[in-house]
């Protein structure tokens, strides 16, 4: 296929701004696409908290963004994704993005999110016009970019940009971006052109739904999740739309940036190691035990958690199982996470109740996340739902065995341990219950104590998995091709 022009429009991109795995994906896939010869660029808001990594240049002209009643302006900063030539444009505007927050204030979702992200979508399109650069495809990510396909299909349909196809990736269907009806006027969209159905759920505009209706092609981040979200139980109310568009929905499992996540080179670790020589992993374990003031003992199995503390992640179930695990098993657990205040409280309490055996750091810390991935023997991820999940893949790459619930991308990336059969890369359980977590931790623990050769085999198989972006990047290119053909009526040469 010829080289494509691809624009990523995104609310997060690693290493500049990150809330979760969406940032990792948007920080990695474009590099792989660029390596395949495509012209990829990224647009993201310049939040007050954005990290100005590398060199940033302000573009000379202010960018006019056609939203609201009076003209709005952005200042555009240009830099590159570190380690590549992929341009990243940050849109700065004090009213919409001056605050540090990405989505939420301490009281929940920001009330002006509809306007902030309408500004992002319209700003990305205005930037293309200013650059005189017409992408073949615009790749949108989650509800924050849900209005972009609508804008292309309505107000910009008859301009050169209107030829651009859109691919909309669902990273997490749980967050849909409900907004007051005012956003339609704010975004200067013609109400009359829509069936109310395309925009509205329960009286409010649903930004995820607008994207799902209007994008040329839809993807989500694993094949299993692509199936789950078409069902009533897994569709978070949007399953009818996803069944309606089933023919346009593809599940593509995320890769990981295997140069940025490499235990042999990771500078955040106290010692480096590889599958051939795991000596450094023992150093990482001892350092982690020390960090959390646990007993420094190589023979006790150490379980790690790195997660947003949200219902989706099932960590309330872990909190319920914790007293039973601590009571009955000789294990250590360390947790890094932030989010739900009730859960933060439970885990804080546990650090006192199980002093020396349980440690928690409540916050966001990229370096500690890597040290937990490296220093643990096991990695716990009892998610109720998991569109893809990256941390289980990081764990496997670092020789730490994931213990996961069979949902979404966890099904597609972790193979269950089959004792005596030389198979498996982790431990998988079915039910989202504290009892299932307890039993599976027990199973892992018994294997650790009684069958170390099985653990070594699991570790070698986990570390040998290829989770690089190479394969998935090719699937995205294929999907872009389908989208372009659908939009323009011609295959992209
Ligand atoms: P999600 O996007 O649903 O949060 P993923 O597994 O796809 O789940 O990605 C989570 C990303 O965020 C990983 O890179 C993980 O290391 C990181 N992360 C999550 N919580 C923290 C935290 N408290 N501190 C540092 N990194 C975190
Ligand atoms: C979302 C999902 C997570 C996925 C990530 C990147 O945040 O919760 O499962 O890995 O997006 O696609």
Short mmCIF file of C-alpha atoms and ligand atoms in Angstrom, two decimals:
data_model
loop_
_atom_site.label_atom_id
_atom_site.label_comp_id
_atom_site.label_asym_id
_atom_site.label_seq_id
_atom_site.Cartn_x
_atom_site.Cartn_y
_atom_site.Cartn_z
CA UNK A 1 0.00 0.00 0.00
CA UNK A 2 1.17 3.57 -0.67
CA UNK A 3 2.31 5.72 2.24
CA UNK A 4 -0.75 7.04 4.07
CA UNK A 5 -1.28 10.34 5.86
CA UNK A 6 -2.66 9.49 9.28
CA UNK A 7 -3.70 11.92 12.02
CA UNK A 8 -4.13 10.68 15.59
CA UNK A 9 -6.43 12.89 17.65
CA UNK A 10 -6.15 11.99 21.30
CA UNK A 11 -6.71 13.16 24.87
CA UNK A 12 -3.48 11.47 26.10
CA UNK A 13 -0.07 10.55 24.74
CA UNK A 14 2.90 9.06 26.55
CA UNK A 15 5.37 10.51 27.66
CA UNK A 16 3.63 13.90 27.74
CA UNK A 17 0.33 13.17 29.45
CA UNK A 18 -0.98 9.87 30.76
CA UNK A 19 -3.98 8.70 32.73
CA UNK A 20 -4.03 5.08 31.54
CA UNK A 21 -3.16 2.69 28.73
CA UNK A 22 -4.64 4.89 26.01
CA UNK A 23 -1.55 7.09 26.39
CA UNK A 24 0.77 4.10 26.00
CA UNK A 25 -1.02 3.02 22.84
CA UNK A 26 -0.97 6.47 21.24
CA UNK A 27 2.67 6.91 22.24
CA UNK A 28 3.71 3.64 20.59
CA UNK A 29 1.58 2.73 17.55
CA UNK A 30 2.46 5.89 15.54
CA UNK A 31 6.17 5.07 15.81
CA UNK A 32 5.53 1.66 14.34
CA UNK A 33 3.38 3.13 11.55
CA UNK A 34 6.09 5.69 10.78
CA UNK A 35 8.62 2.85 10.59
CA UNK A 36 6.37 1.29 7.93
CA UNK A 37 6.74 4.51 5.93
CA UNK A 38 3.49 6.31 6.76
CA UNK A 39 3.20 10.04 7.51
CA UNK A 40 1.72 9.97 11.00
CA UNK A 41 1.04 12.97 13.20
CA UNK A 42 -0.63 13.45 16.57
CA UNK A 43 -2.81 16.21 18.06
CA UNK A 44 -3.39 16.46 21.81
CA UNK A 45 -4.38 19.23 24.25
CA UNK A 46 -1.64 21.12 26.11
CA UNK A 47 -3.13 20.67 29.59
CA UNK A 48 -1.58 22.71 32.37
CA UNK A 49 0.05 19.48 33.58
CA UNK A 50 1.54 18.43 30.23
CA UNK A 51 5.22 17.43 30.46
CA UNK A 52 7.29 19.37 27.98
CA UNK A 53 9.58 16.48 27.07
CA UNK A 54 12.08 17.26 24.28
CA UNK A 55 12.12 20.46 22.28
CA UNK A 56 8.88 22.40 21.84
CA UNK A 57 8.44 25.07 19.18
CA UNK A 58 5.46 27.41 19.04
CA UNK A 59 3.97 27.60 15.56
CA UNK A 60 4.04 31.17 14.27
CA UNK A 61 0.32 31.55 13.55
CA UNK A 62 -2.49 31.42 16.05
CA UNK A 63 -5.07 28.78 15.24
CA UNK A 64 -8.67 29.89 14.92
CA UNK A 65 -11.09 27.22 16.14
CA UNK A 66 -14.71 27.54 15.06
CA UNK A 67 -16.58 26.67 18.21
CA UNK A 68 -18.85 28.69 20.47
CA UNK A 69 -20.43 32.01 19.64
CA UNK A 70 -17.28 34.05 19.26
CA UNK A 71 -14.01 32.98 17.68
CA UNK A 72 -11.74 30.84 19.87
CA UNK A 73 -8.01 30.60 19.47
CA UNK A 74 -5.28 28.10 20.22
CA UNK A 75 -1.56 28.40 20.32
CA UNK A 76 0.02 25.33 18.73
CA UNK A 77 3.20 23.76 20.04
CA UNK A 78 5.09 21.30 17.91
CA UNK A 79 7.44 18.57 19.07
CA UNK A 80 8.12 14.92 18.20
CA UNK A 81 7.47 11.58 19.87
CA UNK A 82 10.79 10.85 21.57
CA UNK A 83 12.91 8.40 19.61
CA UNK A 84 11.10 9.16 16.35
CA UNK A 85 10.32 11.90 13.85
CA UNK A 86 6.53 11.66 14.46
CA UNK A 87 5.23 15.24 14.90
CA UNK A 88 3.06 15.91 17.93
CA UNK A 89 1.00 19.11 18.02
CA UNK A 90 -0.27 20.39 21.35
CA UNK A 91 -3.18 22.83 21.39
CA UNK A 92 -2.92 25.42 24.11
CA UNK A 93 -5.92 27.41 25.28
CA UNK A 94 -6.19 28.69 28.85
CA UNK A 95 -9.99 28.50 29.06
CA UNK A 96 -10.26 24.87 28.00
CA UNK A 97 -6.93 23.32 28.87
CA UNK A 98 -5.26 25.70 31.29
CA UNK A 99 -6.03 23.44 34.26
CA UNK A 100 -3.87 20.44 35.12
CA UNK A 101 -6.78 18.01 34.89
CA UNK A 102 -7.26 15.71 31.92
CA UNK A 103 -10.82 14.47 32.51
CA UNK A 104 -11.74 14.76 36.16
CA UNK A 105 -11.64 17.33 38.90
CA UNK A 106 -11.48 16.03 42.47
CA UNK A 107 -15.30 16.01 42.38
CA UNK A 108 -15.69 13.90 39.26
CA UNK A 109 -15.85 14.58 35.52
CA UNK A 110 -15.27 18.26 34.71
CA UNK A 111 -18.48 20.01 33.77
CA UNK A 112 -16.97 21.69 30.73
CA UNK A 113 -15.61 18.44 29.21
CA UNK A 114 -18.06 18.67 26.30
CA UNK A 115 -16.71 22.07 25.29
CA UNK A 116 -13.08 21.22 26.00
CA UNK A 117 -13.12 18.19 23.78
CA UNK A 118 -15.31 19.72 21.08
CA UNK A 119 -12.52 22.31 20.96
CA UNK A 120 -9.94 19.50 20.57
CA UNK A 121 -11.81 17.87 17.67
CA UNK A 122 -12.49 21.13 15.85
CA UNK A 123 -8.97 22.35 16.64
CA UNK A 124 -7.40 19.23 15.11
CA UNK A 125 -9.39 19.80 11.93
CA UNK A 126 -8.50 23.50 11.86
CA UNK A 127 -4.84 22.58 12.23
CA UNK A 128 -5.00 20.31 9.18
CA UNK A 129 -6.48 23.22 7.25
CA UNK A 130 -3.79 25.57 8.49
CA UNK A 131 -1.03 23.09 7.60
CA UNK A 132 -2.60 22.43 4.20
CA UNK A 133 -2.32 18.76 5.08
CA UNK A 134 -5.26 16.50 4.27
CA UNK A 135 -5.00 13.18 6.07
CA UNK A 136 -6.24 10.03 4.36
CA UNK A 137 -7.49 8.88 7.70
CA UNK A 138 -8.11 10.41 11.10
CA UNK A 139 -7.71 8.02 13.99
CA UNK A 140 -9.91 9.00 16.95
CA UNK A 141 -9.62 7.64 20.49
CA UNK A 142 -12.60 7.25 22.82
CA UNK A 143 -15.43 9.65 23.63
CA UNK A 144 -13.31 12.78 23.79
CA UNK A 145 -12.91 12.61 20.01
CA UNK A 146 -16.46 11.43 19.29
CA UNK A 147 -17.49 14.69 17.61
CA UNK A 148 -14.69 14.67 15.04
CA UNK A 149 -16.33 12.15 12.69
CA UNK A 150 -19.61 14.07 13.02
CA UNK A 151 -17.91 17.34 12.08
CA UNK A 152 -16.35 15.71 9.03
CA UNK A 153 -19.69 14.26 8.00
CA UNK A 154 -21.58 17.54 8.33
CA UNK A 155 -19.96 20.96 8.46
CA UNK A 156 -16.79 19.88 6.62
CA UNK A 157 -18.25 17.26 4.28
CA UNK A 158 -17.89 19.46 1.20
CA UNK A 159 -14.39 20.72 1.94
CA UNK A 160 -11.17 18.88 0.95
CA UNK A 161 -10.94 17.54 4.53
CA UNK A 162 -14.32 15.88 4.07
CA UNK A 163 -12.62 13.15 2.05
CA UNK A 164 -10.70 11.95 5.08
CA UNK A 165 -11.89 8.63 6.48
CA UNK A 166 -12.21 8.15 10.21
CA UNK A 167 -11.25 5.18 12.36
CA UNK A 168 -12.61 5.36 15.88
CA UNK A 169 -10.97 3.19 18.53
CA UNK A 170 -12.90 2.20 21.63
CA UNK A 171 -10.43 1.92 24.48
CA UNK A 172 -13.04 1.70 27.17
CA UNK A 173 -16.79 1.68 26.58
CA UNK A 174 -17.52 2.39 30.23
CA UNK A 175 -16.66 6.06 29.81
CA UNK A 176 -19.01 7.60 27.27
CA UNK A 177 -18.85 11.35 27.81
CA UNK A 178 -22.38 12.50 28.57
CA UNK A 179 -22.87 16.18 27.89
CA UNK A 180 -25.65 18.73 27.89
CA UNK A 181 -27.36 19.38 24.57
CA UNK A 182 -25.56 22.74 24.40
CA UNK A 183 -22.55 20.99 22.85
CA UNK A 184 -24.36 20.72 19.52
CA UNK A 185 -24.62 24.48 19.21
CA UNK A 186 -21.21 24.99 20.72
CA UNK A 187 -19.68 22.72 18.07
CA UNK A 188 -21.80 24.55 15.44
CA UNK A 189 -23.36 21.30 14.30
CA UNK A 190 -26.62 21.41 12.36
CA UNK A 191 -29.20 19.70 14.61
CA UNK A 192 -31.51 19.25 11.65
CA UNK A 193 -29.10 16.87 9.94
CA UNK A 194 -29.33 14.24 12.64
CA UNK A 195 -31.71 11.65 13.80
CA UNK A 196 -31.79 12.41 17.50
CA UNK A 197 -30.92 8.78 17.87
CA UNK A 198 -27.39 9.29 16.67
CA UNK A 199 -26.47 11.64 19.45
CA UNK A 200 -28.73 11.34 22.39
CA UNK A 201 -29.06 8.84 25.19
CA UNK A 202 -31.57 9.62 27.93
CA UNK A 203 -31.86 13.31 27.03
CA UNK A 204 -28.15 14.03 26.98
CA UNK A 205 -25.67 13.98 24.13
CA UNK A 206 -23.46 10.89 24.33
CA UNK A 207 -20.12 11.64 22.72
CA UNK A 208 -19.08 8.00 22.45
CA UNK A 209 -22.28 7.20 20.62
CA UNK A 210 -21.76 10.03 18.13
CA UNK A 211 -18.36 8.59 17.27
CA UNK A 212 -19.73 5.06 16.96
CA UNK A 213 -22.44 6.24 14.60
CA UNK A 214 -20.36 8.50 12.42
CA UNK A 215 -16.86 7.00 12.10
CA UNK A 216 -16.08 5.15 8.89
CA UNK A 217 -14.66 2.14 10.73
CA UNK A 218 -14.58 1.15 14.37
CA UNK A 219 -11.92 -0.75 16.23
CA UNK A 220 -11.48 -1.85 19.77
CA UNK A 221 -8.41 -3.07 21.56
CA UNK A 222 -8.92 -6.85 21.59
CA UNK A 223 -11.00 -9.40 19.67
CA UNK A 224 -12.67 -10.74 22.83
CA UNK A 225 -13.75 -7.23 23.89
CA UNK A 226 -15.08 -6.66 20.36
CA UNK A 227 -17.41 -9.62 20.96
CA UNK A 228 -18.30 -8.67 24.53
CA UNK A 229 -19.41 -5.13 23.74
CA UNK A 230 -21.94 -6.35 21.22
CA UNK A 231 -23.80 -8.18 23.97
CA UNK A 232 -26.33 -6.76 26.39
CA UNK A 233 -24.18 -7.65 29.36
CA UNK A 234 -21.04 -6.02 27.98
CA UNK A 235 -22.29 -3.10 25.93
CA UNK A 236 -22.85 -0.49 28.66
CA UNK A 237 -26.07 0.49 26.91
CA UNK A 238 -24.44 1.00 23.50
CA UNK A 239 -24.59 -2.64 22.37
CA UNK A 240 -27.49 -1.92 19.98
CA UNK A 241 -25.30 0.59 18.13
CA UNK A 242 -22.42 -1.85 18.08
CA UNK A 243 -24.60 -4.64 16.74
CA UNK A 244 -25.88 -2.26 14.09
CA UNK A 245 -22.29 -1.48 13.12
CA UNK A 246 -20.89 -4.97 13.73
CA UNK A 247 -19.70 -5.29 10.13
CA UNK A 248 -17.44 -2.27 10.63
CA UNK A 249 -16.03 -3.23 14.03
CA UNK A 250 -12.62 -4.91 14.30
CA UNK A 251 -10.83 -6.09 17.46
CA UNK A 252 -7.08 -5.51 17.31
CA UNK A 253 -5.08 -6.40 20.38
CA UNK A 254 -2.75 -3.66 21.62
CA UNK A 255 0.96 -4.16 21.44
CA UNK A 256 3.50 -2.81 23.89
CA UNK A 257 6.49 -0.61 23.25
CA UNK A 258 9.06 -3.34 23.77
CA UNK A 259 12.03 -1.01 23.69
CA UNK A 260 10.55 1.26 26.36
CA UNK A 261 9.51 -1.81 28.39
CA UNK A 262 12.56 -4.04 28.39
CA UNK A 263 13.95 -5.52 31.62
CA UNK A 264 17.40 -5.74 30.02
CA UNK A 265 17.54 -1.97 29.50
CA UNK A 266 14.99 -0.33 31.79
CA UNK A 267 16.87 2.45 33.65
CA UNK A 268 14.18 2.56 36.38
CA UNK A 269 15.25 -0.85 37.72
CA UNK A 270 17.88 -1.41 40.40
CA UNK A 271 19.30 -4.24 38.22
CA UNK A 272 18.65 -5.36 34.66
CA UNK A 273 18.03 -8.92 33.54
CA UNK A 274 16.83 -11.12 30.72
CA UNK A 275 15.23 -14.53 30.28
CA UNK A 276 18.70 -16.04 29.91
CA UNK A 277 19.95 -14.56 33.17
CA UNK A 278 17.39 -13.75 35.83
CA UNK A 279 19.89 -12.81 38.56
CA UNK A 280 18.91 -9.15 38.29
CA UNK A 281 15.26 -10.00 38.91
CA UNK A 282 16.16 -11.27 42.39
CA UNK A 283 17.86 -7.93 43.06
CA UNK A 284 14.69 -6.13 41.94
CA UNK A 285 12.60 -8.30 44.28
CA UNK A 286 14.79 -7.56 47.29
CA UNK A 287 14.76 -3.82 46.48
CA UNK A 288 10.98 -3.85 46.20
CA UNK A 289 10.59 -5.65 49.52
CA UNK A 290 12.85 -3.08 51.06
CA UNK A 291 11.02 -0.17 49.46
CA UNK A 292 7.73 -1.30 51.01
CA UNK A 293 9.36 -2.30 54.32
CA UNK A 294 8.47 -5.96 53.85
CA UNK A 295 10.59 -8.84 55.09
CA UNK A 296 13.47 -9.12 52.59
CA UNK A 297 13.18 -12.79 51.76
CA UNK A 298 13.68 -14.32 48.31
CA UNK A 299 11.59 -17.38 49.20
CA UNK A 300 8.26 -15.66 49.91
CA UNK A 301 6.11 -15.17 46.79
CA UNK A 302 5.57 -11.47 46.08
CA UNK A 303 2.41 -10.32 44.29
CA UNK A 304 2.21 -6.89 42.66
CA UNK A 305 -0.65 -4.62 41.57
CA UNK A 306 -0.34 -1.49 39.41
CA UNK A 307 -3.73 -0.08 38.57
CA UNK A 308 -6.24 2.67 38.50
CA UNK A 309 -8.45 2.04 41.52
CA UNK A 310 -11.79 1.76 39.75
CA UNK A 311 -14.67 -0.75 39.86
CA UNK A 312 -13.63 -1.94 36.39
CA UNK A 313 -10.38 -3.28 37.79
CA UNK A 314 -12.02 -5.53 40.42
CA UNK A 315 -9.75 -4.36 43.21
CA UNK A 316 -12.66 -4.15 45.64
CA UNK A 317 -12.78 -7.94 45.25
CA UNK A 318 -9.10 -8.11 46.09
CA UNK A 319 -9.75 -5.94 49.15
CA UNK A 320 -12.44 -8.45 50.21
CA UNK A 321 -10.15 -11.42 49.62
CA UNK A 322 -7.17 -9.82 51.34
CA UNK A 323 -7.88 -10.79 54.97
CA UNK A 324 -8.39 -14.42 53.93
CA UNK A 325 -5.24 -14.47 51.81
CA UNK A 326 -3.16 -12.86 54.55
CA UNK A 327 -4.62 -15.19 57.14
CA UNK A 328 -4.04 -18.40 55.26
CA UNK A 329 -1.01 -17.94 53.03
CA UNK A 330 2.60 -16.93 53.43
CA UNK A 331 2.69 -14.25 50.75
CA UNK A 332 3.57 -10.61 50.30
CA UNK A 333 1.54 -8.10 48.28
CA UNK A 334 2.45 -4.61 47.07
CA UNK A 335 0.05 -2.23 45.39
CA UNK A 336 0.48 1.00 43.44
CA UNK A 337 -2.71 2.78 42.49
CA UNK A 338 -4.93 5.77 42.85
CA UNK A 339 -8.56 6.61 42.27
CA UNK A 340 -11.55 5.50 44.33
CA UNK A 341 -11.26 7.03 47.80
CA UNK A 342 -12.97 4.11 49.57
CA UNK A 343 -10.51 1.66 48.04
CA UNK A 344 -7.56 3.88 48.84
CA UNK A 345 -8.78 3.81 52.45
CA UNK A 346 -9.06 -0.02 52.52
CA UNK A 347 -5.57 -0.49 51.17
CA UNK A 348 -4.13 2.11 53.50
CA UNK A 349 -5.73 0.28 56.38
CA UNK A 350 -4.21 -2.99 55.12
CA UNK A 351 -0.69 -1.54 55.26
CA UNK A 352 -1.18 -1.17 59.02
CA UNK A 353 -3.08 -4.42 59.54
CA UNK A 354 -0.49 -6.50 57.63
CA UNK A 355 2.62 -4.51 58.33
CA UNK A 356 5.69 -6.14 56.80
CA UNK A 357 3.60 -8.26 54.42
CA UNK A 358 1.43 -5.76 52.55
CA UNK A 359 2.57 -2.42 51.14
CA UNK A 360 0.65 0.23 49.24
CA UNK A 361 1.63 3.43 47.50
CA UNK A 362 -1.45 5.49 46.74
CA UNK A 363 -0.55 7.74 43.85
CA UNK A 364 0.75 7.74 40.29
CA UNK A 365 4.43 6.84 39.90
CA UNK A 366 5.79 5.61 36.57
CA UNK A 367 9.13 4.50 37.98
CA UNK A 368 7.63 2.52 40.86
CA UNK A 369 5.22 0.88 38.38
CA UNK A 370 8.23 -0.53 36.54
CA UNK A 371 9.90 -1.66 39.77
CA UNK A 372 6.77 -3.56 40.76
CA UNK A 373 6.54 -5.16 37.31
CA UNK A 374 10.13 -6.32 37.68
CA UNK A 375 10.35 -7.18 41.38
CA UNK A 376 7.19 -9.26 41.73
CA UNK A 377 6.79 -12.98 41.18
CA UNK A 378 3.13 -12.54 40.26
CA UNK A 379 0.99 -9.68 38.97
CA UNK A 380 -2.64 -9.42 40.05
CA UNK A 381 -5.31 -8.13 37.68
CA UNK A 382 -8.79 -9.28 38.73
CA UNK A 383 -10.61 -6.95 36.28
CA UNK A 384 -14.37 -7.14 35.92
CA UNK A 385 -13.90 -5.82 32.38
CA UNK A 386 -10.65 -5.21 30.53
CA UNK A 387 -10.76 -3.93 26.95
CA UNK A 388 -7.13 -4.93 26.44
CA UNK A 389 -4.92 -4.28 29.44
CA UNK A 390 -1.26 -3.51 29.04
CA UNK A 391 0.06 -4.17 32.51
CA UNK A 392 -0.34 -7.95 32.19
CA UNK A 393 1.81 -7.79 29.05
CA UNK A 394 4.43 -5.65 30.79
CA UNK A 395 4.41 -8.19 33.63
CA UNK A 396 5.01 -11.13 31.29
CA UNK A 397 7.82 -9.30 29.54
CA UNK A 398 9.39 -8.73 32.97
CA UNK A 399 9.02 -12.44 33.90
CA UNK A 400 6.24 -11.75 36.40
CA UNK A 401 3.31 -14.13 36.07
CA UNK A 402 -0.09 -12.49 35.59
CA UNK A 403 -3.09 -13.67 37.59
CA UNK A 404 -6.07 -12.42 35.62
CA UNK A 405 -9.79 -12.81 35.23
CA UNK A 406 -10.96 -14.21 31.90
CA UNK A 407 -12.31 -11.04 30.34
CA UNK A 408 -11.57 -8.93 27.25
CA UNK A 409 -7.95 -8.62 26.27
CA UNK A 410 -6.83 -10.68 29.24
CA UNK A 411 -8.31 -13.73 27.47
CA UNK A 412 -6.42 -12.84 24.29
CA UNK A 413 -3.03 -12.28 25.92
CA UNK A 414 -2.68 -14.69 28.87
CA UNK A 415 -2.68 -18.47 28.45
CA UNK A 416 -3.79 -20.37 31.52
CA UNK A 417 -1.27 -22.60 33.31
CA UNK A 418 -1.73 -26.28 32.49
CA UNK A 419 0.18 -28.20 35.12
CA UNK A 420 2.50 -30.89 33.81
CA UNK A 421 1.83 -29.99 30.20
CA UNK A 422 4.43 -27.33 29.60
CA UNK A 423 1.80 -24.75 28.72
CA UNK A 424 0.62 -21.41 30.02
CA UNK A 425 1.92 -17.92 30.68
CA UNK A 426 -0.13 -17.08 33.77
CA UNK A 427 -3.13 -17.98 35.91
CA UNK A 428 -6.65 -17.32 34.68
CA UNK A 429 -9.92 -17.46 36.62
CA UNK A 430 -13.53 -17.02 35.54
CA UNK A 431 -15.67 -15.50 38.25
CA UNK A 432 -15.45 -11.89 39.38
CA UNK A 433 -15.54 -12.86 43.05
CA UNK A 434 -13.28 -12.62 46.07
CA UNK A 435 -13.45 -16.42 46.39
CA UNK A 436 -12.07 -16.90 42.87
CA UNK A 437 -9.21 -14.52 43.64
CA UNK A 438 -8.47 -16.33 46.89
CA UNK A 439 -8.44 -19.72 45.16
CA UNK A 440 -6.26 -18.58 42.30
CA UNK A 441 -3.74 -16.82 44.51
CA UNK A 442 -3.68 -20.07 46.49
CA UNK A 443 -3.04 -22.07 43.33
CA UNK A 444 -0.21 -19.74 42.31
CA UNK A 445 1.21 -19.82 45.80
CA UNK A 446 1.17 -23.64 45.99
CA UNK A 447 2.83 -23.86 42.59
CA UNK A 448 5.48 -21.41 43.75
CA UNK A 449 6.31 -23.39 46.90
CA UNK A 450 5.88 -26.94 45.61
CA UNK A 451 6.72 -26.88 41.91
CA UNK A 452 9.41 -24.29 41.23
CA UNK A 453 10.27 -25.92 37.90
CA UNK A 454 6.74 -25.17 36.69
CA UNK A 455 7.16 -21.53 37.73
CA UNK A 456 10.45 -21.34 35.84
CA UNK A 457 8.75 -22.79 32.75
CA UNK A 458 5.86 -20.32 33.00
CA UNK A 459 8.35 -17.48 33.33
CA UNK A 460 10.33 -18.50 30.27
CA UNK A 461 7.20 -18.84 28.17
CA UNK A 462 5.84 -15.49 29.41
CA UNK A 463 9.09 -13.71 28.60
CA UNK A 464 9.26 -15.30 25.14
CA UNK A 465 5.89 -13.87 24.04
CA UNK A 466 6.02 -11.33 21.24
CA UNK A 467 3.74 -8.47 22.26
CA UNK A 468 5.44 -5.93 20.02
CA UNK A 469 3.37 -3.53 17.93
CA UNK A 470 4.61 -4.98 14.65
CA UNK A 471 1.71 -7.35 14.02
CA UNK A 472 -1.03 -5.07 15.29
CA UNK A 473 0.34 -2.10 13.32
CA UNK A 474 -0.16 -4.13 10.14
CA UNK A 475 -3.77 -4.80 11.19
CA UNK A 476 -4.36 -1.08 11.71
CA UNK A 477 -2.94 -0.31 8.26
CA UNK A 478 -5.34 -2.83 6.78
CA UNK A 479 -8.23 -1.22 8.65
CA UNK A 480 -7.16 2.25 7.46
CA UNK A 481 -7.21 0.84 3.92
CA UNK A 482 -10.79 -0.42 4.35
CA UNK A 483 -11.88 2.90 5.81
CA UNK A 484 -10.31 4.89 2.96
CA UNK A 485 -11.92 2.66 0.37
CA UNK A 486 -15.30 3.05 2.04
CA UNK A 487 -14.97 6.83 2.28
CA UNK A 488 -13.55 7.59 -1.14
CA UNK A 489 -14.77 4.62 -3.16
CA UNK A 490 -11.17 3.82 -4.09
CA UNK A 491 -8.56 1.48 -2.66
CA UNK A 492 -5.54 3.45 -1.42
CA UNK A 493 -3.23 2.32 -4.28
P1 LIG B 1 -6.10 1.23 31.90
O1 LIG B 1 -5.80 1.99 30.67
O2 LIG B 1 -7.49 0.71 31.95
O3 LIG B 1 -5.75 1.96 33.14
P2 LIG B 1 -3.91 -0.53 31.04
O4 LIG B 1 -3.40 -1.79 31.61
O5 LIG B 1 -4.19 -0.52 29.59
O6 LIG B 1 -5.19 -0.10 31.88
O7 LIG B 1 -2.85 0.64 31.22
C1 LIG B 1 -2.53 1.19 32.45
C2 LIG B 1 -1.27 2.01 32.29
O8 LIG B 1 -1.20 2.97 33.34
C3 LIG B 1 -0.01 1.17 32.41
O9 LIG B 1 1.04 1.78 31.68
C4 LIG B 1 0.28 1.24 33.91
O10 LIG B 1 1.63 1.01 34.20
C5 LIG B 1 -0.10 2.67 34.20
N1 LIG B 1 -0.54 2.90 35.57
C6 LIG B 1 -1.74 2.61 36.13
N2 LIG B 1 -1.80 3.04 37.41
C7 LIG B 1 -0.60 3.61 37.67
C8 LIG B 1 -0.03 4.26 38.82
N3 LIG B 1 -0.72 4.39 39.95
N4 LIG B 1 1.22 4.74 38.72
C9 LIG B 1 1.92 4.59 37.55
N5 LIG B 1 1.45 4.02 36.46
C10 LIG B 1 0.20 3.53 36.50
C1 LIG B 2 -8.33 1.48 28.32
C2 LIG B 2 -8.63 0.09 28.85
C3 LIG B 2 -7.43 -0.83 28.83
C4 LIG B 2 -6.65 -0.68 27.54
C5 LIG B 2 -6.28 0.76 27.31
C6 LIG B 2 -5.46 0.99 26.04
O1 LIG B 2 -7.92 2.36 29.30
O2 LIG B 2 -9.20 0.12 30.14
O3 LIG B 2 -7.85 -2.17 28.97
O4 LIG B 2 -5.47 -1.47 27.59
O5 LIG B 2 -7.44 1.53 27.22
O6 LIG B 2 -6.16 0.61 24.89
#
